CSV table of C-alpha atoms in Angstrom, one decimal:
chain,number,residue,atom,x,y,z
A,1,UNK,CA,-70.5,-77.2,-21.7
A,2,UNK,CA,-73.2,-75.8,-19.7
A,3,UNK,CA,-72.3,-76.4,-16.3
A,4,UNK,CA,-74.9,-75.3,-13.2
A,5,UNK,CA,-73.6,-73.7,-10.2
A,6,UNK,CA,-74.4,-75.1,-6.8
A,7,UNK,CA,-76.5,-72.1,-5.9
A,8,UNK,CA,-78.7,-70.5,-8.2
A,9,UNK,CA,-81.8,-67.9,-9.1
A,10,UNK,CA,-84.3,-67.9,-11.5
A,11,UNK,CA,-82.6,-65.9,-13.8
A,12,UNK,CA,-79.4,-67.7,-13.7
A,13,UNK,CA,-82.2,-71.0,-14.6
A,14,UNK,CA,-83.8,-69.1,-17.9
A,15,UNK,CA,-80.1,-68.4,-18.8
A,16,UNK,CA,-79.5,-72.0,-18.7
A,17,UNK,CA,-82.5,-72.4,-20.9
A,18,UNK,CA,-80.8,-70.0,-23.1
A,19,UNK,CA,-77.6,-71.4,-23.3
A,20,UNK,CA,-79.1,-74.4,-23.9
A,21,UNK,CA,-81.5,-73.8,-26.9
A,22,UNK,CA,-78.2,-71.7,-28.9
A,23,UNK,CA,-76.5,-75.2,-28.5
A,24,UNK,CA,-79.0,-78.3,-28.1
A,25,UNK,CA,-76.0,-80.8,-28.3
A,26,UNK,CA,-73.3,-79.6,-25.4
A,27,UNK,CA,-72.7,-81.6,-22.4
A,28,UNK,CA,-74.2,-81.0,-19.2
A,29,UNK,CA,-72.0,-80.9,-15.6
A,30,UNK,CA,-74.8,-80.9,-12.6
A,31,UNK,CA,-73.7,-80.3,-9.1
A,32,UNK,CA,-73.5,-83.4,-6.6
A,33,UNK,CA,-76.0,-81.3,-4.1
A,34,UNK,CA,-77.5,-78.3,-4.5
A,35,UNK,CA,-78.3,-74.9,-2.5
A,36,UNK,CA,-81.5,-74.1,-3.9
A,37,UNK,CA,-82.3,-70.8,-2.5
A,38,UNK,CA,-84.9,-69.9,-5.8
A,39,UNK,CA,-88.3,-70.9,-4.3
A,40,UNK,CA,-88.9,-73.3,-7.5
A,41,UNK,CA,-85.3,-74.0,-7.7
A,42,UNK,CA,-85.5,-77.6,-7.6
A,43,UNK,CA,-88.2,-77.8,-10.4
A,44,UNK,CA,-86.9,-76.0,-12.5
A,45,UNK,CA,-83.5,-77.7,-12.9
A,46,UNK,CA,-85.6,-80.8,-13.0
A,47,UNK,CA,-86.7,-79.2,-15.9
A,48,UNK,CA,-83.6,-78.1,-17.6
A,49,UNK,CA,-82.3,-81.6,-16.8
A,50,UNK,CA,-85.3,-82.7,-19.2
A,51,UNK,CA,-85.1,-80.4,-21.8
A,52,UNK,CA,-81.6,-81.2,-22.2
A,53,UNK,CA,-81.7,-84.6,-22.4
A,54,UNK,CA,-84.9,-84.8,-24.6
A,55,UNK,CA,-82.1,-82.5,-27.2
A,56,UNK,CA,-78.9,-84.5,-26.7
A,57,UNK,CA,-77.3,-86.8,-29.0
A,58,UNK,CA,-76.7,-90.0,-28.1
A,59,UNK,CA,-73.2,-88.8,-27.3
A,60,UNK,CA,-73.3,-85.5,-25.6
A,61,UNK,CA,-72.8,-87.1,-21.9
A,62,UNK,CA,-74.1,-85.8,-18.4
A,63,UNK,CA,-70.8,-84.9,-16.8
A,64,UNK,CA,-70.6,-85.2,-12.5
A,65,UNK,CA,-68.2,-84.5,-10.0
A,66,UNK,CA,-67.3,-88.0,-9.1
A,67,UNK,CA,-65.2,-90.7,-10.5
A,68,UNK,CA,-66.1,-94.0,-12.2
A,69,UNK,CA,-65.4,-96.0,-8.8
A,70,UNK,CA,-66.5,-93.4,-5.8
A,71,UNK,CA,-69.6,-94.0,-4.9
A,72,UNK,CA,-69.7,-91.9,-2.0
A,73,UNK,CA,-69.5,-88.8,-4.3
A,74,UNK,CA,-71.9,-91.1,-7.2
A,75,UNK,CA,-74.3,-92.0,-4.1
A,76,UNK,CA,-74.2,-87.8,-2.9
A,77,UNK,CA,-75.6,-87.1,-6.4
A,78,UNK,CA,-78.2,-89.7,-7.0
A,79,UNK,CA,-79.4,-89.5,-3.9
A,80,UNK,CA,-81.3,-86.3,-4.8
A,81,UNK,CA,-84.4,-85.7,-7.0
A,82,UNK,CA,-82.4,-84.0,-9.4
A,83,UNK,CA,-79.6,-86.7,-9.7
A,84,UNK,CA,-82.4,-89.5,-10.2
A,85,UNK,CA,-84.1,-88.0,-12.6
A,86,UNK,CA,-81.0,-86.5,-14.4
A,87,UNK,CA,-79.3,-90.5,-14.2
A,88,UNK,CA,-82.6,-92.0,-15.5
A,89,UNK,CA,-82.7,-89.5,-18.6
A,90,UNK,CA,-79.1,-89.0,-19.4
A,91,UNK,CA,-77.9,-91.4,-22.6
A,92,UNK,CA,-73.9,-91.2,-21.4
A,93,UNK,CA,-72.7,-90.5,-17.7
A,94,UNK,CA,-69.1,-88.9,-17.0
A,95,UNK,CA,-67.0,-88.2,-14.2
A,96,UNK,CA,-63.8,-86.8,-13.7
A,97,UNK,CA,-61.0,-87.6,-16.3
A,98,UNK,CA,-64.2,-88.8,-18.8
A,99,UNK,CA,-64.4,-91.8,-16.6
A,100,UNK,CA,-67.4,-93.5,-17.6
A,101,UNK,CA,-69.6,-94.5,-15.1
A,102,UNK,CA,-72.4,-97.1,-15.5
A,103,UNK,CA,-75.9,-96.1,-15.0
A,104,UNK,CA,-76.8,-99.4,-12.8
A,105,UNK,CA,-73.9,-98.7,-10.8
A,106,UNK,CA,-74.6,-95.3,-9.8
A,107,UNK,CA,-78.5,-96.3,-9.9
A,108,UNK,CA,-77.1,-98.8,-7.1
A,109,UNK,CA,-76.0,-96.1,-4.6
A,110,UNK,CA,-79.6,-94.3,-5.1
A,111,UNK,CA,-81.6,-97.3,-3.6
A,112,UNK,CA,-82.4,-96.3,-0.3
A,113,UNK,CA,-83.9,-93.0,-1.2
A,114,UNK,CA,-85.7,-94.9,-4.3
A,115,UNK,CA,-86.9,-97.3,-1.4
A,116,UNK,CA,-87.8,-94.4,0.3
A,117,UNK,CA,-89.7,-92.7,-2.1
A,118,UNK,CA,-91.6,-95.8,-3.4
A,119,UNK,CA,-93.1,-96.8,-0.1
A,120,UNK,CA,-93.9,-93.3,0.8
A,121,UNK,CA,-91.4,-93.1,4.3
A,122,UNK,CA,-91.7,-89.2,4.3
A,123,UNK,CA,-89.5,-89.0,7.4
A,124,UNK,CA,-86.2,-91.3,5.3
A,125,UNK,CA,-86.8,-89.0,2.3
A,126,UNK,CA,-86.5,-86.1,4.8
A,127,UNK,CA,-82.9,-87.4,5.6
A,128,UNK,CA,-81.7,-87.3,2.2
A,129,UNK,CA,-83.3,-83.9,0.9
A,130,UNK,CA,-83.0,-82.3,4.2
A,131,UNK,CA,-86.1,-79.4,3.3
A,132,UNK,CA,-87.7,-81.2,0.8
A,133,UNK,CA,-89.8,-84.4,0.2
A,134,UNK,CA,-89.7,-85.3,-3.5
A,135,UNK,CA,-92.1,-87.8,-5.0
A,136,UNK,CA,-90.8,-88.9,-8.3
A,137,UNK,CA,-92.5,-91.2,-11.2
A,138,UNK,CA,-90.2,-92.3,-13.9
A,139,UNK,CA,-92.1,-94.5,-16.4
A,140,UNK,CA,-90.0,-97.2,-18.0
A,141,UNK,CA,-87.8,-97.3,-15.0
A,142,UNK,CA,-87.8,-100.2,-12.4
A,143,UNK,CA,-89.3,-99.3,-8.9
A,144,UNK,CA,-89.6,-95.5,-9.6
A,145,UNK,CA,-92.9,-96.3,-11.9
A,146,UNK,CA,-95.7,-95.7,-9.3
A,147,UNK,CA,-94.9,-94.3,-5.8
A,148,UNK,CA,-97.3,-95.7,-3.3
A,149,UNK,CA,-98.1,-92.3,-2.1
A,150,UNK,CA,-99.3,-91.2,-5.4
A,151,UNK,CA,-100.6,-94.1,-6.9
A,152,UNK,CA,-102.5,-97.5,-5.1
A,153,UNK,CA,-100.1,-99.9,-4.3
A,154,UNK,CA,-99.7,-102.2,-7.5
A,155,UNK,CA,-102.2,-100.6,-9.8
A,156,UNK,CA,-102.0,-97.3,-12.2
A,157,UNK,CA,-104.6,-95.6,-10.3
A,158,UNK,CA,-103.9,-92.1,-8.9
A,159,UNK,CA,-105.0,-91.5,-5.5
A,160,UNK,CA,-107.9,-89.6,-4.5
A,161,UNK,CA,-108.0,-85.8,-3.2
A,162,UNK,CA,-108.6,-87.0,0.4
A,163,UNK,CA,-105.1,-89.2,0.0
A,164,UNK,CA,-103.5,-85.6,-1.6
A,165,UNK,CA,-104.4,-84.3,1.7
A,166,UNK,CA,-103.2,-86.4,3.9
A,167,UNK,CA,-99.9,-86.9,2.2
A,168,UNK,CA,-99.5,-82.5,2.2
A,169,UNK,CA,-100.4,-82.9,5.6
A,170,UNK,CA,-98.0,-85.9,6.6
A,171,UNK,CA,-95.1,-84.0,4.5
A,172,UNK,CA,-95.8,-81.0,6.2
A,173,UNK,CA,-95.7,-82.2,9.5
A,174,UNK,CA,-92.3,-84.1,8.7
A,175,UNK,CA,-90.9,-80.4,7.2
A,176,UNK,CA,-92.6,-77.3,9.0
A,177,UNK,CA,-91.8,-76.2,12.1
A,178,UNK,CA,-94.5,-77.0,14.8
A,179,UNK,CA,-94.1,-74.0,15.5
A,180,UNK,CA,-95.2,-72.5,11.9
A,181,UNK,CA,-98.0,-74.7,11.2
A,182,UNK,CA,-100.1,-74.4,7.7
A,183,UNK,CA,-103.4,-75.3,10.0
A,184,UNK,CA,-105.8,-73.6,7.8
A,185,UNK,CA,-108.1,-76.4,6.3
A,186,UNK,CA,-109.5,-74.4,3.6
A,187,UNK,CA,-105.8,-74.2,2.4
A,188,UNK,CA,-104.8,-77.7,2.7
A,189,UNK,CA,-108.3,-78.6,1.4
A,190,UNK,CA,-107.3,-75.9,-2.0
A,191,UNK,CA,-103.3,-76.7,-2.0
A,192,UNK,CA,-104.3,-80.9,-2.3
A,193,UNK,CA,-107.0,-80.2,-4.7
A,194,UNK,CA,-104.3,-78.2,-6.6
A,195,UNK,CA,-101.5,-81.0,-6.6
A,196,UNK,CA,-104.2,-84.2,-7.1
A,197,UNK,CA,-105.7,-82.2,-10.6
A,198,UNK,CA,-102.0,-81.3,-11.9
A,199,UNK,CA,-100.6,-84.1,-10.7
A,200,UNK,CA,-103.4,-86.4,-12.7
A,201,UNK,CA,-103.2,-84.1,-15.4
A,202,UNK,CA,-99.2,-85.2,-15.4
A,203,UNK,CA,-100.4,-88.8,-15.3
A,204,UNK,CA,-102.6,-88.2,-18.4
A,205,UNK,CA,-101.0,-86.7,-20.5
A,206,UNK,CA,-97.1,-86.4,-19.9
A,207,UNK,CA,-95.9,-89.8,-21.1
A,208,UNK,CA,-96.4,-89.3,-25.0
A,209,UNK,CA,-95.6,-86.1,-27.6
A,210,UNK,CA,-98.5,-84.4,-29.5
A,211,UNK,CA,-98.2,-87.3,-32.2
A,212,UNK,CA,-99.1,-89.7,-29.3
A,213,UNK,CA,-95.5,-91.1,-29.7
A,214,UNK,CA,-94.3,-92.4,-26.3
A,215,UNK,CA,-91.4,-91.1,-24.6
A,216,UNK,CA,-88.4,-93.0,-24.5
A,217,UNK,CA,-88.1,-91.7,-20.7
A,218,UNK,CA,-91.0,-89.6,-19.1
A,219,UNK,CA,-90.9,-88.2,-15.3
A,220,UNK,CA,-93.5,-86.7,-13.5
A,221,UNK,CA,-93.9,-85.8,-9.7
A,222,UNK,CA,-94.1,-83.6,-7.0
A,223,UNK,CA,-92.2,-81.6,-4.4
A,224,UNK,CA,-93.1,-80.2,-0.9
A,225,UNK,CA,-90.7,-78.1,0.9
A,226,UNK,CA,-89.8,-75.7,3.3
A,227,UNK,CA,-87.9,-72.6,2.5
A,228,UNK,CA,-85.6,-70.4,5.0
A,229,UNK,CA,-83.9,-67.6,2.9
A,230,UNK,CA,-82.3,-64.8,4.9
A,231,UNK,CA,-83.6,-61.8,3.9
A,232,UNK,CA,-81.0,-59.9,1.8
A,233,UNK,CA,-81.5,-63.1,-0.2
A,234,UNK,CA,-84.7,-63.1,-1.0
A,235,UNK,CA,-85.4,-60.2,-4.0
A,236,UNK,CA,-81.5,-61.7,-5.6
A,237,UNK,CA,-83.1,-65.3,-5.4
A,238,UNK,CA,-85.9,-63.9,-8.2
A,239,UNK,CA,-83.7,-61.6,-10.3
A,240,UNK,CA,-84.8,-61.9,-13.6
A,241,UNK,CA,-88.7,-62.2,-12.4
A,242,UNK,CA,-90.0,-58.7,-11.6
A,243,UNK,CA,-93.3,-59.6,-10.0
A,244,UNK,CA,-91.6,-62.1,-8.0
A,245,UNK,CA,-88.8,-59.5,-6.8
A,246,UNK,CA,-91.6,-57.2,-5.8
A,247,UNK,CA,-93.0,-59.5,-4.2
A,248,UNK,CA,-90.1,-60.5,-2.3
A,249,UNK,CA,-89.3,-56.6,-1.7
A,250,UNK,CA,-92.6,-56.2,0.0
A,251,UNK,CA,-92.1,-59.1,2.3
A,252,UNK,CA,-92.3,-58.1,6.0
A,253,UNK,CA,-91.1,-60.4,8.9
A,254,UNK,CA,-94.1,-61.0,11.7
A,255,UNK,CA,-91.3,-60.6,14.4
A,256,UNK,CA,-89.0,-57.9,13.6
A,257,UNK,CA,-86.2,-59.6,15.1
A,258,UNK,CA,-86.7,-62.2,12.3
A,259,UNK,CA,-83.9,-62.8,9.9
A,260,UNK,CA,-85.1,-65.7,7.6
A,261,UNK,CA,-88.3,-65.6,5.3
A,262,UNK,CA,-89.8,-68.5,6.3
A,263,UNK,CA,-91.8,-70.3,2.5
A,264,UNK,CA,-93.8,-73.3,2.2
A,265,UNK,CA,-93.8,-74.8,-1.2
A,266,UNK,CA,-95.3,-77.3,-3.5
A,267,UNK,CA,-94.6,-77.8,-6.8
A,268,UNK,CA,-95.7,-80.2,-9.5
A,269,UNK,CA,-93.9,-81.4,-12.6
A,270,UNK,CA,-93.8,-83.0,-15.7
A,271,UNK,CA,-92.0,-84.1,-19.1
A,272,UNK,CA,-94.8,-83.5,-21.5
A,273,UNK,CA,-95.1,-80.7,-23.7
A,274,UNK,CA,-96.8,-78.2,-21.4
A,275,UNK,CA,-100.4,-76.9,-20.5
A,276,UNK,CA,-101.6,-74.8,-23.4
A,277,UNK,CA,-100.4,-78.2,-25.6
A,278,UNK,CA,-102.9,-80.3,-23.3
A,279,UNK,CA,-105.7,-77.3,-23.7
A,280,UNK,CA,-105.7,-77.2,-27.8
A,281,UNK,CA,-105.2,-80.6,-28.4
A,282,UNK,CA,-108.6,-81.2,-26.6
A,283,UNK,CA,-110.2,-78.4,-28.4
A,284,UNK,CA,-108.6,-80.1,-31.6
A,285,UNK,CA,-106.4,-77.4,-32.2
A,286,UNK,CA,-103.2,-78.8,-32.3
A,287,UNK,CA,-102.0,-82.2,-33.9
A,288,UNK,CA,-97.6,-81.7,-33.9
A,289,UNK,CA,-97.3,-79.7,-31.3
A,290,UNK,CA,-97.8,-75.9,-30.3
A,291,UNK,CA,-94.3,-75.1,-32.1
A,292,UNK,CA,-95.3,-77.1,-35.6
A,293,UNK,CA,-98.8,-76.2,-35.1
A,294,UNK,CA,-97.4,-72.4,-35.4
A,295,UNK,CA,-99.5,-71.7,-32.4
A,296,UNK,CA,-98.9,-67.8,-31.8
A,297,UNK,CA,-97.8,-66.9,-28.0
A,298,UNK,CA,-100.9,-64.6,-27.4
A,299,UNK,CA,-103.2,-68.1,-28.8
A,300,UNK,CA,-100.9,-70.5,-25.8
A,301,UNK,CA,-101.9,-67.8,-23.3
A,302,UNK,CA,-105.0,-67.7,-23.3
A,303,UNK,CA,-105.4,-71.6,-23.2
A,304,UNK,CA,-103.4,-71.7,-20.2
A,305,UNK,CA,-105.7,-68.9,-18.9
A,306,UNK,CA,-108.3,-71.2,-19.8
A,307,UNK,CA,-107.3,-73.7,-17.7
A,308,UNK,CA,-107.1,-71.7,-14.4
A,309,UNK,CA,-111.0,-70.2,-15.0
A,310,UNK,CA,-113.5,-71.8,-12.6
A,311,UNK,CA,-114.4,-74.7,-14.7
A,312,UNK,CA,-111.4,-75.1,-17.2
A,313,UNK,CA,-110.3,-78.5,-17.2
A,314,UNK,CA,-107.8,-80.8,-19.5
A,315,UNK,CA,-109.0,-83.6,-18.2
A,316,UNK,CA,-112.6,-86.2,-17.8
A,317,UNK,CA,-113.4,-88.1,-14.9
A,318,UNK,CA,-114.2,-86.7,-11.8
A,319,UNK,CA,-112.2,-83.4,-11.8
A,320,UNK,CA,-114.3,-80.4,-11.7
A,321,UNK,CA,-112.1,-78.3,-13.1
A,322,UNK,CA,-111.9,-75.5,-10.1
A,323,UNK,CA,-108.6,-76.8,-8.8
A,324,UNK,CA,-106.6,-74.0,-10.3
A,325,UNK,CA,-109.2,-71.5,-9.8
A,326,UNK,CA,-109.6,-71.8,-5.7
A,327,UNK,CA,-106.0,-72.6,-5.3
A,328,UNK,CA,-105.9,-68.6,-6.9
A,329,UNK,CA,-108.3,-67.1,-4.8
A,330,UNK,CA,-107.0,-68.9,-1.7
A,331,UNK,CA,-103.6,-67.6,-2.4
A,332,UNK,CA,-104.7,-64.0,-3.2
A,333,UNK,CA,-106.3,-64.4,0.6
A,334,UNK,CA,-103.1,-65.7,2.4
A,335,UNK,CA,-100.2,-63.8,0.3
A,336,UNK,CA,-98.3,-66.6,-1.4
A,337,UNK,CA,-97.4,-66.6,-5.0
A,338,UNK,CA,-97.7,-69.2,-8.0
A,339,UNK,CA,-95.1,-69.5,-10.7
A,340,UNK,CA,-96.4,-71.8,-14.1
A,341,UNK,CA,-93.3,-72.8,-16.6
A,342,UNK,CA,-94.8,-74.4,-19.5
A,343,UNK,CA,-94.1,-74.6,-22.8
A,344,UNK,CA,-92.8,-71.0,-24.2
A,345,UNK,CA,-94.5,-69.3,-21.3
A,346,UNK,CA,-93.5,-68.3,-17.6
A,347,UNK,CA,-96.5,-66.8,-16.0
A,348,UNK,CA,-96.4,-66.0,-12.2
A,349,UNK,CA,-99.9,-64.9,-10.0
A,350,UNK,CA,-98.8,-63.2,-7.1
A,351,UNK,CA,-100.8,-61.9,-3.7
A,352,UNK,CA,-99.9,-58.7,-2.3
A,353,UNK,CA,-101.6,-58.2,1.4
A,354,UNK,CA,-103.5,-61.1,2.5
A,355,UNK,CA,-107.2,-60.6,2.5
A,356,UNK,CA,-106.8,-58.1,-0.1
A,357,UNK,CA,-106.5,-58.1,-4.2
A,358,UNK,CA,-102.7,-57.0,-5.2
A,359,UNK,CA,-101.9,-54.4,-7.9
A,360,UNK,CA,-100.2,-56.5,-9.7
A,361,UNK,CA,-102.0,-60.6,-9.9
A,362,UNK,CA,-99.3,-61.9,-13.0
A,363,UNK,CA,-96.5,-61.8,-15.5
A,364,UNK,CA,-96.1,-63.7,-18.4
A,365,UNK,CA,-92.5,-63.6,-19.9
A,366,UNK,CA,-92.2,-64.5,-23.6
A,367,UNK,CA,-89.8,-67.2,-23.6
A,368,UNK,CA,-90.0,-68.3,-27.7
A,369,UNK,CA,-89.1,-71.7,-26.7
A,370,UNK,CA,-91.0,-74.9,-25.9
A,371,UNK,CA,-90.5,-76.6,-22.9
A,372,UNK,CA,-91.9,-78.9,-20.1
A,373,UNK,CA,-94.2,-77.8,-17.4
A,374,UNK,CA,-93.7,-76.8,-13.6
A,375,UNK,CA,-96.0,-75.3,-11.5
A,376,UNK,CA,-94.9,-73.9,-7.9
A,377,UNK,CA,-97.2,-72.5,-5.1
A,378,UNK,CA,-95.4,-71.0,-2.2
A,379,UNK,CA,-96.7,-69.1,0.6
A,380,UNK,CA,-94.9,-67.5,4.1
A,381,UNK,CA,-95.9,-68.8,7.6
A,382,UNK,CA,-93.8,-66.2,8.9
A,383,UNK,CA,-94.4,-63.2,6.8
A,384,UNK,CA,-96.7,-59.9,6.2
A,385,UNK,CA,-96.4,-58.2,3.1
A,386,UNK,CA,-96.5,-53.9,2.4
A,387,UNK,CA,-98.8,-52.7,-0.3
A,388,UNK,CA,-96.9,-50.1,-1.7
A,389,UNK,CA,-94.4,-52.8,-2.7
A,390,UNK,CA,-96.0,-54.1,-5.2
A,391,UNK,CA,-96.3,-51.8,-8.7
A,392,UNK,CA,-98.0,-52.4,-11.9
A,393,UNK,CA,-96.1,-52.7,-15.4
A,394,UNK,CA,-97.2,-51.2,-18.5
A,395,UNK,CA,-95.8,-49.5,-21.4
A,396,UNK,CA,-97.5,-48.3,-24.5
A,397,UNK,CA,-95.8,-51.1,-26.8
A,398,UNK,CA,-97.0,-54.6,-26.2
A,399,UNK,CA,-100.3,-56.8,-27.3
A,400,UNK,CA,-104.1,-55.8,-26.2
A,401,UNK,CA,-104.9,-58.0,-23.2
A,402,UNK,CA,-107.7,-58.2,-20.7
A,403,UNK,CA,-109.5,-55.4,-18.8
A,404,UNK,CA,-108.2,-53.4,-22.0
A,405,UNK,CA,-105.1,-52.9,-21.1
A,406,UNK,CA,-101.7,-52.7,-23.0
A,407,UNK,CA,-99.5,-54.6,-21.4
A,408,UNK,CA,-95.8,-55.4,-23.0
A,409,UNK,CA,-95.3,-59.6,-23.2
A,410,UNK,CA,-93.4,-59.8,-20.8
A,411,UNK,CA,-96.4,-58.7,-18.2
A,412,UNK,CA,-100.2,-59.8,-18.4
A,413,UNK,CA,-103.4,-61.0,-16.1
A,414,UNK,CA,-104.8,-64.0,-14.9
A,415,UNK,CA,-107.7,-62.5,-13.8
């Protein structure tokens, strides 16, 4: 059985991942809340909770720590973004004793944050995820299909950029501190641009596989929190992600009297078969899918490169295709980071001091596996960041990459 802990990092998360691709059918035991300290935490068990379902037998149950009749302990658990999505997806639900419980039941106990979430009251959703307001689209599923505050009410449009604002705005001012404002409107104006293109993108292309087949379940969304991490948790939160443990270690309070590193974050995820997928498929590169398409890894990252140039776009219509590309350079000016999980890649851009370019922009981690996509942006209201912190890997083993240098896979550039 893989069974996640309460609490964990992004390490402990790829050795889920791990875990899970030696043994596609065992069971899965999720926590009824969670302490999501990982900046990204959230997204990606959302997308372990996909992975595993989109592997398990029609047998192989999702196991919770409740029994068939408590639905104080059943309402705890779907009452989260996690729990709705993992309920929606799951083919068999268990509790304690191997208790069945019934999916309309527990779906039951999840209806006023579903409520919640479909009319867009930021403030209720608050009260259920405490520092985080999640935005979830289930296709296929009753009343979690289009989310007014991402789509128009009754229709399968997706709002416009200027709603994408005004909804990071509204959530922020529901979640951040007054006191530790993100006023800056080039950065909302970048962060909304970011969400509306990946978001549509999401909408596009994350219902169906690379044969055009449609999912039996597919779940796409958003998440905008607020992070408070004391600071001897911060570099243990990342273990397993060197840029992002640099990137920690170089975090400086603004008030030295500060114990908490203060992160705003945003992420955006989907079910489909990741970014690089979306890229070569539109160049006509791909027809099964990057794995039976025997796409190599060095071929996957360079599309998703692709689509974070100024101009790279999966998409038509009226995206320009610069969304990825300012929300980089705005990043790189205000000292946040960005973490991209799709397909068999992990790639992170990260900002050393703000105003400045860092040492060190990416690293790209050779996973060998395919999986869904996340993307998180996070930056620190309360932070400033030391120089000689962040370092650059190389080693003389490794594939040629840009700027000609030899970089080992599990580090590379964005630039």
């Amino acid at each position: 059985m893989l069974s996640v802990e309460k609490s964990f990092s992004l390490g402990d998360f790829e050795t889920y991942l791990d875990n899970l691709w030696a043994d596609p059918e065992q069971e899965l035991r999720l926590p009824n809340t969670l302490k999501a300290d990982a900046i990204g935490g959230q997204a990606s068990l959302l997308q372990l909770v996909i992975t595993w379902a989109r592997r398990a037998t029609e047998n192989t149950p999702l196991r919770i720590y409740a029994d068939g009749n408590d639905e104080v302990s059943i309402g705890h658990f779907s009452r989260t973004a996690v729990g709705l999505v993992a309920l929606n997806f799951a083919r068999a639900i268990r509790g304690y004793g191997d208790a069945a419980i019934e999916r309309s039941k527990a779906m039951e106990t999840a209806l006023p944050f579903v409520e919640a979430m479909h009319f867009g009251h930021l403030s209720d959703l608050r009260a259920f995820a405490k520092t985080t307001i999640p935005l979830i689209c289930i296709d296929n599923a009753k009343r979690l299909a289009r989310p007014n505050r991402l789509y128009s009410p009754n229709s399968d449009q997706v709002r416009s950029r200027r709603d994408f604002a005004d909804l990071l705005h509204a959530a922020g001012g529901v979640i951040i501190p007054r006191s530790r404002p993100i006023s800056d409107p080039r950065l909302i104006s970048a962060a909304a641009s970011l969400m509306y293109e990946a978001f549509l993108n999401t909408h596009e292309h994350a219902q169906a596989d690379a044969a055009g087949n449609a999912y039996r379940r597919s779940v796409r969304g958003v998440l905008i929190g607020s992070r408070y991490i004391k600071r001897d948790k911060l570099v243990p939160s990342a273990s397993g992600h060197r840029p992002i443990e640099d990137y920690f270690q170089a975090w400086r309070p603004d008030h030295p009297a500060a114990q908490h590193a203060q992160f705003v974050e945003m992420s955006i995820f989907d079910s489909g078969a990741g970014m690089a997928q979306t890229w070569l498929q539109k160049k006509g590169r791909v027809s099964t899918g990057i794995l039976g398409s025997q796409i190599s890894i060095e071929d996957e990252f360079q599309a998703v490169l692709s689509c974070f140039r100024k101009g790279g776009t999966t998409k038509g219509g009226e995206t320009s295709g610069n969304g990825l590309f300012r929300i980089m350079r705005v990043v790189s000016d205000n000292g946040g980071f960005i973490r991209v999980r799709s397909g068999r890649l992990s790639l992170v851009h990260v900002a050393g001091v703000p105003g400045h370019q860092s040492d060190v922009d990416e690293g790209l981690e050779d996973c060998k596996r395919d999986f869904p996509c996340t993307l998180t942006l996070a930056l620190s209201p309360n932070g400033l960041f030391l120089r000689s912190g962040i370092r650059l890997y190389q080693s003389a083993e490794g594939l040629e990459k840009l700027n000609g240098s030899r970089l080992p896979m599990s580090s590379a550039s964005l630039r």
